[in-house]
Amino acid sequence: MCGIVGYIGAQNSVPVLINGLESLEYRGYDSAGVAVLSEGVINIRKTKGKVANLRDLLLEQPAAGNAGIGHTRWATHGAPSDENAHPHFSNDDKIAVVHNGIIENYQELKARLQEKGYVFHSDTDTETVAHLIDDFYKQGNDLLESVRKTLNVIEGSYALGVLCTDYPDQIIAARKESPLIVGIGKGENFIASDIPAILKYTKDAYILGDKEFALIKADEIKIYDIDGNEVHHDVYTYSWDVEAAQKNGYDHFMLKEIYEQPKVVSDNLARRFSEDGKHIELDGIKLGKAELENINQIYIVACGTAYYAGLVGKYLLERMVRIPVNAEVASEFRYKDPLIDEHTLVIVVSQSGETADTHSALKLAKAKGSRVLGVVNAVGSSIARDSDDVLYTLAGFEIAVASTKAFSAQVIAMYLITLHIAQELGTLDEKNFVEIKNALMKLPSQINDILTKAVPAIRGFVDKYIGSKNVFYVGRGLDYVVGMEGSLKLKEIAYLHSEPYAAGELKHGPIALIESATLVVGVVTQEALFDKTKSNLQEVKARGAKVLAIAMQGNTSIEEVADDVIYIPRTHWMLTSVLANIPQQLFAYYMALGLGEDIDKPRNLAKSVTVE
Ligand code: M6R
């Protein structure tokens, strides 16, 4: 949500800012703008709509300067409009500010500033920050101190970039709960919400900590805590290259990311086993037998797709470790005063590591004394930093808003965590472990198999079912969870109404909605539940529904009730979720493609949801 990029150095900042903003488009936004400083004047260009509109505006009204800040805004306070787009000026056009996050006490601050004579030109919370800095500045503080004092009065979350006409050689950046990094160049430096924005120029960065701010000049970077004490961070070098943030010949990032899954899964399995192959070894997790014996329940907390990966974990852990596991969406967990304590292990799952609800849930869990295990993709993100133990999901950049490869990586993490806990607590014997391990190792080539062979059939099913108005995803056990993820994908990118249901629950209400040609996607990979789900599919079929089934190779009797079947390669019951989800991803992708939707940037959605 919202993207920030900033530059100071010898180049004209405008192309750097525009390229950077384009690389951050995946985060979701509805307006864009830049502020550039030259010869004692800050010029702001901003507009509703895409970065391409901003490019056009800059052709009509050029701007240039060696220092600049840019922003893509995802509207929270006030509609998407030119006025509400960032950057925002202080009243005398001396200070310009870009901001991600939410200033929770902005109304109270705004009233105070208005009493002092400040005039507001937008509906945003951000404009308050520009005026506040200006107010402290006018009281005789220098710019850095004015920013620090401002940080001490604003409440909420922020990543900030600040420019001031009196300090043409510097940018100030600050962060609390919204991501911001300071990119390190040679004779030039950067700020960015995420590394793709500046990867063209540098892979080295400081990851700002919570409530830290930085003074950035072309040849110097200083970082301070909120009390003004200088702090020192190690340089973090990103291993990804520019290629990783490009489509590389694919029409969409989503498709590219779907096809990256064999590699992602294999990366996540590499070096996770001891040399003799008999144990799981998870770097970064210090949860041994003693710690685990102290735990009497597990909570898995996440949002959206990450939550569904967590649900896979719940089914597996309960079945294989026989320990009570609750899976909760973070936005509910955080406000329900959950029954957790120091004997609870809380597993938080997040691709971005910045999801506001998940991060707040983590903080609540820690405050109640629980141990937090983060399953995170983004290195150095807030959730990774604040977790007691971290298992990184090694999915690389995921740029499409609709999560695909990150889900597969999260599910693999759930497999590994389950195996680890089961082994430590002695609920899994060596024979079963080896059987599961062997099945795990086959997953990358099995995913590859689906990707190479299933596409023509899936495209055919899309042609057949593209007119559907309502789609149900049904299954039992792990298949039900996979259906939830399939349903979410279809909603997100094809804008099709779809609902996941536990197959056995249909007859308690939803079956009333089944009519001629309603599409029901039946996920039937759990062989122990096969006959039960098959009967439920028979029931919807009898009421006129069209049934598209996803089943394991060999279970051809599903053809008795299904109009069409997609077969996945045979695997251990525990591991079907990753395989069964691949055809669902492709189905949603080709549906959205057929319907002409904006696949990588679906309406109203953002890649990283940093507001409640
Ligand atoms: O970054 P996170 O994994 O914490 O994000 C959680 C959800 O916002 C995310 O999975 C969302 O549901 C995706 N758009 C799903 O495709």
XYZ file of C-alpha atoms and ligand atoms in Angstrom:
628
model
C 0.000 0.000 0.000
C 1.482 3.330 -1.016
C 5.034 3.460 -2.267
C 7.844 5.863 -1.457
C 11.029 6.503 -3.363
C 13.582 9.245 -2.848
C 16.881 10.258 -4.400
C 19.756 12.608 -3.652
C 22.909 12.775 -5.774
C 24.365 14.102 -8.990
C 21.652 12.812 -11.336
C 18.371 14.502 -12.116
C 16.125 12.814 -9.560
C 12.987 12.735 -11.739
C 13.770 9.671 -13.903
C 15.002 7.813 -10.807
C 11.775 8.627 -8.989
C 9.520 7.709 -11.909
C 11.326 4.394 -12.535
C 11.170 3.683 -8.846
C 7.459 4.438 -8.630
C 6.809 2.171 -11.605
C 8.632 -0.635 -9.810
C 6.407 -0.083 -6.790
C 3.163 -0.119 -8.774
C 2.538 -3.681 -7.584
C 1.893 -2.367 -4.074
C -1.446 -0.905 -5.200
C -2.217 2.813 -5.575
C -4.576 5.324 -7.110
C -2.505 8.511 -7.517
C 1.130 9.434 -7.875
C 3.390 12.430 -7.405
C 6.912 13.773 -7.042
C 8.557 16.743 -5.333
C 11.941 17.861 -6.658
C 14.217 20.495 -5.267
C 16.244 22.793 -7.471
C 17.716 26.255 -6.903
C 15.923 26.757 -3.628
C 12.493 25.832 -4.965
C 10.503 22.626 -4.542
C 8.348 21.733 -7.540
C 5.530 19.297 -6.978
C 3.832 17.384 -9.796
C 1.050 15.025 -8.796
C -2.018 13.498 -10.287
C -4.805 11.027 -9.797
C -4.355 7.710 -11.618
C -1.360 5.802 -12.829
C 2.336 6.692 -12.852
C 1.917 6.938 -16.642
C -0.347 9.974 -16.021
C 2.399 11.497 -13.908
C 4.883 10.888 -16.718
C 2.530 12.768 -19.088
C 2.148 15.601 -16.605
C 5.920 15.911 -16.351
C 6.136 16.201 -20.134
C 3.683 19.109 -20.053
C 5.185 20.682 -16.932
C 8.801 19.522 -16.672
C 10.645 19.509 -13.366
C 14.216 18.588 -12.499
C 16.486 18.605 -9.456
C 19.175 16.595 -7.691
C 17.003 15.845 -4.691
C 13.514 14.460 -4.887
C 10.840 12.340 -3.239
C 8.079 10.399 -4.984
C 4.935 8.608 -3.919
C 2.165 6.315 -5.051
C -0.915 6.759 -2.869
C -3.535 4.161 -1.929
C -6.364 6.335 -0.634
C -7.281 6.106 3.045
C -8.197 9.652 4.119
C -9.985 11.406 1.274
C -10.815 10.195 -2.220
C -8.195 9.499 -4.886
C -7.712 12.999 -6.358
C -5.026 15.440 -7.470
C -5.368 17.386 -4.200
C -5.069 14.318 -1.979
C -2.150 12.863 -3.940
C 1.250 13.186 -2.250
C 3.628 15.026 -1.832
C 2.044 17.612 0.457
C 3.461 21.065 1.081
C 3.692 23.182 4.205
C 1.859 26.494 3.720
C 4.820 28.467 2.387
C 5.937 25.659 0.042
C 9.131 25.252 2.046
C 8.665 21.666 3.211
C 7.315 18.732 1.183
C 6.306 15.384 2.655
C 5.390 11.920 1.384
C 3.904 9.400 3.779
C 2.783 5.781 4.012
C 0.670 4.680 6.935
C -1.958 6.401 9.038
C -1.613 9.279 11.476
C -4.248 8.265 13.988
C -4.388 11.544 15.939
C -4.383 13.760 12.842
C -7.773 15.342 13.556
C -6.710 16.648 16.935
C -3.373 17.848 15.490
C -5.101 19.423 12.507
C -7.455 21.397 14.793
C -4.483 22.706 16.765
C -2.634 23.682 13.598
C -5.723 25.380 12.167
C -5.992 27.440 15.345
C -2.428 28.558 14.663
C -3.461 29.669 11.176
C -2.384 26.695 9.049
C -4.566 26.203 5.993
C -5.220 22.661 4.756
C -5.581 21.909 1.062
C -6.361 18.189 1.235
C -8.397 15.662 3.209
C -5.331 13.625 4.091
C -3.798 12.858 7.446
C -0.389 13.411 5.827
C -0.758 17.145 5.333
C -0.744 17.476 9.122
C 2.835 16.158 9.137
C 4.027 18.805 6.669
C 2.504 21.589 8.794
C 3.760 20.123 12.050
C 7.344 19.979 10.808
C 6.940 23.550 9.580
C 5.575 24.637 12.960
C 8.535 23.164 14.851
C 10.887 24.655 12.252
C 9.398 28.103 12.737
C 9.990 27.724 16.479
C 13.728 27.748 15.734
C 14.558 24.048 15.459
C 16.649 22.842 12.547
C 14.984 20.523 10.038
C 16.217 17.276 11.607
C 15.067 18.296 15.073
C 11.733 19.512 13.662
C 11.161 16.085 12.146
C 12.167 14.355 15.383
C 9.793 16.512 17.410
C 7.033 15.768 14.913
C 7.626 12.026 15.270
C 7.136 12.436 18.991
C 3.657 13.897 18.621
C 2.198 11.860 15.786
C 0.509 8.569 16.634
C -0.024 5.690 14.270
C 2.177 4.322 11.548
C 4.435 6.055 9.110
C 7.152 5.864 6.539
C 8.084 9.446 5.675
C 10.212 11.280 3.155
C 10.853 14.978 3.771
C 12.387 17.680 1.604
C 13.053 21.323 2.620
C 14.130 24.270 0.475
C 16.580 25.433 3.168
C 18.402 22.071 3.104
C 18.920 21.318 -0.582
C 21.614 18.745 0.204
C 19.457 16.410 2.276
C 16.399 14.199 2.497
C 15.028 13.082 5.817
C 13.332 9.712 6.153
C 11.558 8.100 9.091
C 9.630 4.954 9.808
C 7.310 3.340 12.294
C 5.459 0.161 11.335
C 5.561 0.973 7.614
C 8.522 -0.304 5.630
C 11.337 1.995 4.534
C 14.903 1.314 3.501
C 17.788 3.663 2.806
C 19.628 2.602 -0.353
C 23.374 3.144 -0.407
C 24.933 4.329 -3.666
C 28.268 5.868 -4.654
C 27.932 9.635 -4.349
C 24.168 9.179 -4.320
C 21.683 7.690 -1.889
C 18.056 6.605 -1.948
C 15.013 5.848 0.116
C 12.380 3.309 -0.867
C 9.456 1.334 0.470
C 10.960 -1.771 -1.057
C 14.146 -2.736 -2.855
C 12.710 -3.144 -6.409
C 12.367 0.651 -6.559
C 16.135 1.150 -6.407
C 17.562 -2.201 -7.479
C 18.703 -0.672 -10.733
C 21.118 1.499 -8.769
C 22.063 -0.476 -5.669
C 21.574 -3.727 -3.776
C 22.923 -2.324 -0.508
C 20.655 -0.741 2.043
C 20.040 0.043 5.665
C 16.709 -1.302 6.855
C 15.363 1.401 9.153
C 14.047 0.156 12.491
C 10.827 1.194 14.140
C 10.782 4.827 15.281
C 14.077 5.582 13.590
C 14.832 8.431 11.252
C 17.681 9.146 8.871
C 19.489 12.167 7.517
C 20.461 11.349 3.956
C 22.938 13.327 1.884
C 24.576 12.334 -1.402
C 27.671 11.069 0.418
C 26.495 10.502 3.966
C 23.762 8.635 5.828
C 23.119 9.053 9.541
C 20.447 7.141 11.418
C 18.922 8.146 14.751
C 16.457 6.762 17.259
C 13.430 8.784 18.280
C 15.405 10.400 21.125
C 17.990 11.684 18.667
C 20.770 9.215 19.534
C 22.734 8.050 16.529
C 22.342 4.312 15.831
C 24.374 2.039 13.586
C 23.016 -0.668 11.339
C 24.774 -3.306 9.288
C 24.458 -2.894 5.543
C 22.015 -5.445 4.146
C 22.887 -6.663 0.659
C 19.914 -7.983 -1.306
C 20.712 -11.089 -3.313
C 18.048 -10.441 -5.956
C 18.911 -8.798 -9.225
C 16.923 -6.515 -11.527
C 15.687 -9.565 -13.479
C 13.839 -10.814 -10.418
C 11.655 -7.721 -10.499
C 10.856 -7.989 -14.220
C 8.381 -10.059 -16.177
C 11.067 -11.774 -18.253
C 8.848 -12.495 -21.216
C 5.716 -13.472 -19.301
C 2.579 -11.435 -19.933
C 1.996 -10.940 -16.245
C 3.959 -11.179 -13.023
C 1.319 -13.570 -11.736
C 2.019 -16.057 -14.520
C 5.754 -15.702 -14.054
C 5.347 -16.346 -10.346
C 3.145 -19.384 -10.955
C 5.868 -20.836 -13.164
C 8.557 -20.091 -10.580
C 6.970 -22.525 -8.130
C 9.032 -25.631 -8.910
C 12.157 -23.624 -8.077
C 10.612 -21.969 -5.030
C 9.559 -25.324 -3.613
C 12.912 -26.866 -4.320
C 14.718 -23.875 -2.712
C 12.552 -24.298 0.355
C 13.412 -27.965 0.650
C 17.127 -27.600 0.018
C 19.301 -27.819 3.103
C 16.322 -28.464 5.387
C 17.353 -32.023 6.222
C 20.254 -33.329 8.279
C 23.097 -35.007 6.411
C 21.780 -38.496 7.202
C 18.395 -37.350 5.880
C 16.657 -38.380 9.088
C 15.878 -35.006 10.642
C 14.551 -31.581 9.744
C 16.988 -28.705 10.252
C 15.431 -25.280 10.277
C 17.902 -22.409 10.451
C 16.618 -19.596 12.594
C 14.335 -21.744 14.741
C 15.411 -22.508 18.252
C 12.357 -24.548 19.171
C 13.819 -27.753 20.508
C 12.262 -30.537 22.575
C 12.439 -28.585 25.865
C 10.735 -25.479 24.439
C 8.108 -27.533 22.654
C 7.287 -29.580 25.732
C 6.492 -26.315 27.478
C 3.793 -25.581 24.882
C 0.236 -26.802 25.314
C -1.431 -25.104 22.351
C -0.569 -23.431 19.053
C -2.195 -20.450 17.385
C -1.590 -19.720 13.709
C -2.409 -16.132 12.809
C -2.323 -14.454 9.387
C -4.452 -12.746 6.724
C -5.778 -13.762 3.314
C -3.747 -16.332 1.458
C -1.208 -16.548 4.272
C -4.079 -17.491 6.585
C -5.063 -20.351 4.289
C -1.481 -21.602 4.337
C -1.733 -21.385 8.117
C -4.936 -23.446 8.035
C -3.064 -26.181 6.191
C -0.673 -26.083 9.148
C -3.548 -26.426 11.607
C -4.894 -29.569 9.932
C -1.430 -31.117 9.774
C -0.242 -30.235 13.259
C -3.419 -31.439 14.931
C -3.333 -34.680 13.022
C 0.371 -35.393 13.359
C 1.291 -33.843 16.698
C -2.075 -34.189 18.476
C -1.815 -30.710 19.994
C -4.709 -28.193 19.909
C -4.173 -25.683 17.113
C -6.301 -22.602 16.463
C -5.974 -20.760 13.172
C -7.343 -17.217 13.228
C -7.388 -14.286 10.871
C -5.225 -11.602 12.450
C -7.885 -8.892 12.343
C -10.115 -11.030 14.615
C -7.386 -12.435 16.809
C -6.068 -9.040 17.813
C -9.356 -7.790 19.257
C -10.737 -10.910 20.923
C -8.506 -11.081 23.967
C -7.272 -14.530 22.925
C -6.635 -17.197 25.544
C -2.890 -17.399 25.109
C 0.017 -17.335 27.521
C 3.629 -18.402 27.875
C 2.604 -21.973 27.084
C 1.296 -20.969 23.656
C 3.298 -21.006 20.459
C 1.966 -18.364 18.059
C 2.925 -18.874 14.425
C 2.415 -15.741 12.307
C 2.520 -16.125 8.538
C 3.136 -13.247 6.158
C 4.632 -12.804 2.712
C 5.328 -9.092 3.067
C 6.098 -9.165 6.774
C 4.387 -5.777 6.958
C 0.671 -6.621 7.154
C -0.661 -4.320 9.870
C -3.151 -6.762 11.388
C -0.662 -9.622 11.489
C 2.014 -7.407 12.990
C -0.368 -6.191 15.705
C -1.368 -9.786 16.434
C 2.312 -10.627 16.860
C 2.792 -7.765 19.305
C -0.253 -8.867 21.290
C 1.050 -12.433 21.450
C 4.396 -11.239 22.739
C 2.769 -8.976 25.284
C 0.923 -12.034 26.626
C 4.188 -13.922 26.954
C 3.721 -16.321 24.032
C 6.599 -17.390 21.868
C 6.243 -16.152 18.286
C 7.471 -18.035 15.261
C 7.335 -15.886 12.106
C 6.949 -17.547 8.714
C 7.955 -14.640 6.532
C 9.104 -13.984 2.987
C 10.469 -10.432 3.153
C 13.844 -10.356 4.859
C 14.217 -7.643 7.487
C 10.489 -6.861 7.514
C 8.727 -5.789 10.704
C 7.243 -9.221 11.381
C 10.576 -10.950 10.786
C 12.342 -8.543 13.115
C 9.822 -8.817 15.912
C 9.384 -12.618 15.890
C 11.316 -14.752 18.379
C 12.152 -17.272 15.639
C 11.881 -16.803 11.890
C 11.493 -19.317 9.117
C 12.065 -17.496 5.841
C 9.987 -18.793 2.935
C 12.548 -18.078 0.183
C 9.987 -17.261 -2.487
C 11.897 -14.229 -3.825
C 10.013 -11.094 -4.860
C 6.336 -11.640 -5.277
C 5.047 -8.711 -7.279
C 1.559 -9.693 -8.473
C -1.027 -8.715 -5.882
C -2.528 -12.198 -6.070
C -0.232 -14.405 -4.059
C 0.826 -17.672 -5.714
C 4.410 -18.754 -5.166
C 4.400 -17.291 -1.662
C 1.448 -19.557 -0.784
C 3.313 -22.637 -1.990
C 6.359 -21.597 0.004
C 4.229 -20.988 3.112
C 2.597 -24.397 2.789
C 6.013 -26.023 2.475
C 6.993 -24.144 5.640
C 3.941 -25.652 7.358
C 5.033 -29.131 6.251
C 8.518 -28.548 7.624
C 7.315 -27.070 10.913
C 4.907 -29.975 11.385
C 7.614 -32.538 10.712
C 10.024 -30.734 13.017
C 7.573 -30.526 15.924
C 6.343 -34.077 15.380
C 9.892 -35.407 15.433
C 10.927 -33.392 18.484
C 7.875 -34.536 20.412
C 8.176 -38.114 19.201
C 4.853 -38.363 17.392
C 6.374 -39.310 14.037
C 8.428 -42.452 13.523
C 11.408 -42.711 11.186
C 9.636 -44.840 8.586
C 6.848 -42.305 8.140
C 9.321 -39.449 8.178
C 11.329 -40.972 5.347
C 8.176 -41.688 3.360
C 7.026 -38.054 3.675
C 10.498 -36.727 2.951
C 10.708 -38.760 -0.258
C 7.301 -37.471 -1.307
C 8.336 -33.890 -0.516
C 11.387 -34.187 -2.736
C 9.210 -35.133 -5.692
C 7.018 -32.007 -5.389
C 9.085 -29.666 -7.626
C 8.988 -32.043 -10.580
C 5.309 -32.818 -9.952
C 4.458 -29.094 -9.996
C 6.449 -28.811 -13.182
C 4.421 -31.666 -14.601
C 1.148 -29.849 -13.934
C 2.525 -26.614 -15.372
C 3.667 -28.266 -18.581
C 0.717 -30.569 -19.169
C -2.431 -29.080 -17.646
C -2.604 -25.669 -19.283
C -4.429 -26.573 -22.547
C -7.137 -28.443 -20.610
C -7.501 -25.626 -18.080
C -7.835 -23.058 -20.869
C -10.568 -25.252 -22.353
C -12.418 -25.308 -19.022
C -12.088 -21.533 -18.793
C -13.713 -21.178 -22.238
C -16.502 -23.462 -21.097
C -17.126 -21.814 -17.707
C -16.279 -18.179 -18.365
C -19.943 -17.154 -18.218
C -20.315 -18.404 -14.621
C -21.720 -15.872 -12.187
C -21.333 -17.886 -8.990
C -18.713 -20.474 -8.255
C -18.488 -22.805 -5.263
C -15.272 -24.477 -4.149
C -15.958 -27.542 -2.048
C -13.840 -30.166 -0.349
C -13.195 -31.808 2.982
C -10.212 -31.491 5.313
C -7.136 -30.177 3.526
C -9.143 -30.067 0.289
C -11.558 -27.607 1.888
C -8.625 -25.328 2.761
C -7.260 -25.538 -0.782
C -10.716 -24.586 -2.057
C -10.640 -21.467 0.130
C -7.460 -20.349 -1.580
C -8.834 -21.173 -5.046
C -11.959 -19.186 -4.312
C -10.003 -16.161 -3.086
C -7.883 -16.147 -6.259
C -10.966 -16.144 -8.454
C -12.513 -13.264 -6.506
C -9.347 -11.193 -6.461
C -8.378 -11.208 -10.087
C -11.417 -12.380 -12.086
C -13.910 -10.461 -9.872
C -16.130 -13.532 -9.860
C -18.296 -14.212 -6.877
C -17.178 -17.499 -5.415
C -17.493 -19.215 -2.079
C -15.574 -22.031 -0.462
C -17.607 -24.544 1.502
C -16.870 -27.645 3.522
C -18.459 -30.248 1.256
C -20.431 -31.770 4.105
C -21.887 -28.373 5.005
C -23.548 -27.758 1.626
C -26.737 -29.499 2.623
C -27.112 -27.202 5.644
C -27.932 -24.197 3.501
C -25.777 -23.304 0.513
C -27.127 -26.109 -1.641
C -30.242 -23.923 -1.984
C -28.158 -21.702 -4.276
C -27.266 -24.510 -6.659
C -29.146 -24.223 -9.906
C -28.667 -25.168 -13.485
C -25.089 -24.446 -14.601
C -23.779 -23.197 -11.231
C -20.089 -24.075 -11.330
C -18.848 -26.209 -8.440
C -15.122 -26.857 -8.210
C -14.702 -30.034 -6.182
C -11.295 -30.624 -4.627
C -11.055 -34.361 -3.948
C -7.435 -35.246 -3.335
C -7.837 -36.625 0.206
C -8.346 -40.295 -0.474
C -9.700 -41.028 2.993
C -12.501 -38.537 2.294
C -12.889 -39.251 -1.410
C -16.182 -41.154 -1.253
C -17.742 -38.594 1.083
C -16.899 -35.599 -1.131
C -17.860 -37.549 -4.230
C -21.367 -38.048 -2.762
C -21.629 -34.315 -2.073
C -20.649 -33.601 -5.671
C -23.280 -36.091 -6.770
C -25.841 -34.042 -4.824
C -24.963 -30.768 -6.542
C -24.811 -32.505 -9.905
C -28.340 -33.831 -9.341
C -29.453 -30.201 -8.925
C -28.025 -29.114 -12.245
C -24.571 -27.869 -11.238
C -21.562 -28.260 -13.487
C -18.748 -29.990 -11.623
C -15.062 -29.387 -12.268
C -13.062 -31.753 -10.079
C -9.426 -31.731 -9.002
C -8.427 -35.267 -8.090
C -5.341 -37.450 -7.749
C -4.269 -39.559 -10.680
C -5.846 -42.970 -10.536
C -9.060 -41.901 -8.812
C -10.947 -41.966 -12.086
C -14.273 -42.865 -10.518
C -14.676 -39.136 -9.897
C -15.626 -38.955 -13.586
C -18.963 -40.509 -12.618
C -19.998 -37.205 -11.005
C -17.754 -34.587 -12.615
C -18.205 -32.900 -15.985
C -14.464 -32.258 -16.147
C -11.504 -33.455 -14.133
C -7.980 -32.110 -13.625
C -5.691 -34.820 -12.298
C -2.689 -34.024 -10.135
C 0.243 -36.453 -9.687
C -0.054 -38.911 -6.824
C 1.538 -37.893 -3.531
C 1.321 -38.435 0.235
C -2.040 -37.291 1.669
C -0.308 -34.596 3.679
C 1.229 -32.934 0.622
C -1.656 -32.628 -1.828
C -2.412 -28.960 -0.996
C 0.492 -27.539 -2.979
C -0.262 -29.648 -6.044
C -4.046 -29.193 -6.006
C -3.639 -25.444 -5.786
C -1.619 -25.102 -9.004
C -4.575 -25.822 -11.352
C -6.679 -23.423 -9.266
C -4.110 -20.675 -9.792
C -4.074 -21.306 -13.523
C -7.862 -21.435 -13.664
C -8.168 -18.045 -11.918
C -5.413 -16.572 -14.089
C -6.946 -17.662 -17.402
C -10.449 -16.670 -16.236
C -9.179 -13.161 -15.450
C -7.317 -13.090 -18.757
C -10.453 -14.147 -20.637
C -12.484 -11.488 -18.850
C -9.892 -8.833 -19.694
C -9.092 -7.891 -16.103
C -5.969 -6.147 -14.813
C -4.404 -9.344 -13.460
C -1.361 -8.001 -11.651
C -3.063 -4.980 -10.159
C -6.649 -5.903 -9.325
C -8.993 -3.083 -8.361
C -9.085 -1.899 -4.741
C -6.315 -4.263 -3.660
C -2.787 -3.658 -2.478
C 0.115 -6.058 -2.227
C 1.071 -5.149 1.271
C -1.810 -4.118 3.522
C -0.266 -1.757 6.012
C -3.524 -0.328 7.357
C -6.138 -1.991 9.560
O 1.882 -10.050 3.060
P 0.915 -10.964 3.717
O 1.180 -12.394 3.422
O 0.802 -10.739 5.206
O -0.480 -10.622 3.070
C -1.660 -11.210 3.518
C -2.787 -10.956 2.555
O -3.019 -9.591 2.417
C -2.513 -11.554 1.174
O -2.238 -12.911 1.248
C -3.718 -11.328 0.241
O -4.809 -12.068 0.686
C -3.319 -11.683 -1.183
N -3.709 -10.624 -2.065
C -3.933 -12.932 -1.664
O -3.656 -13.215 -2.984
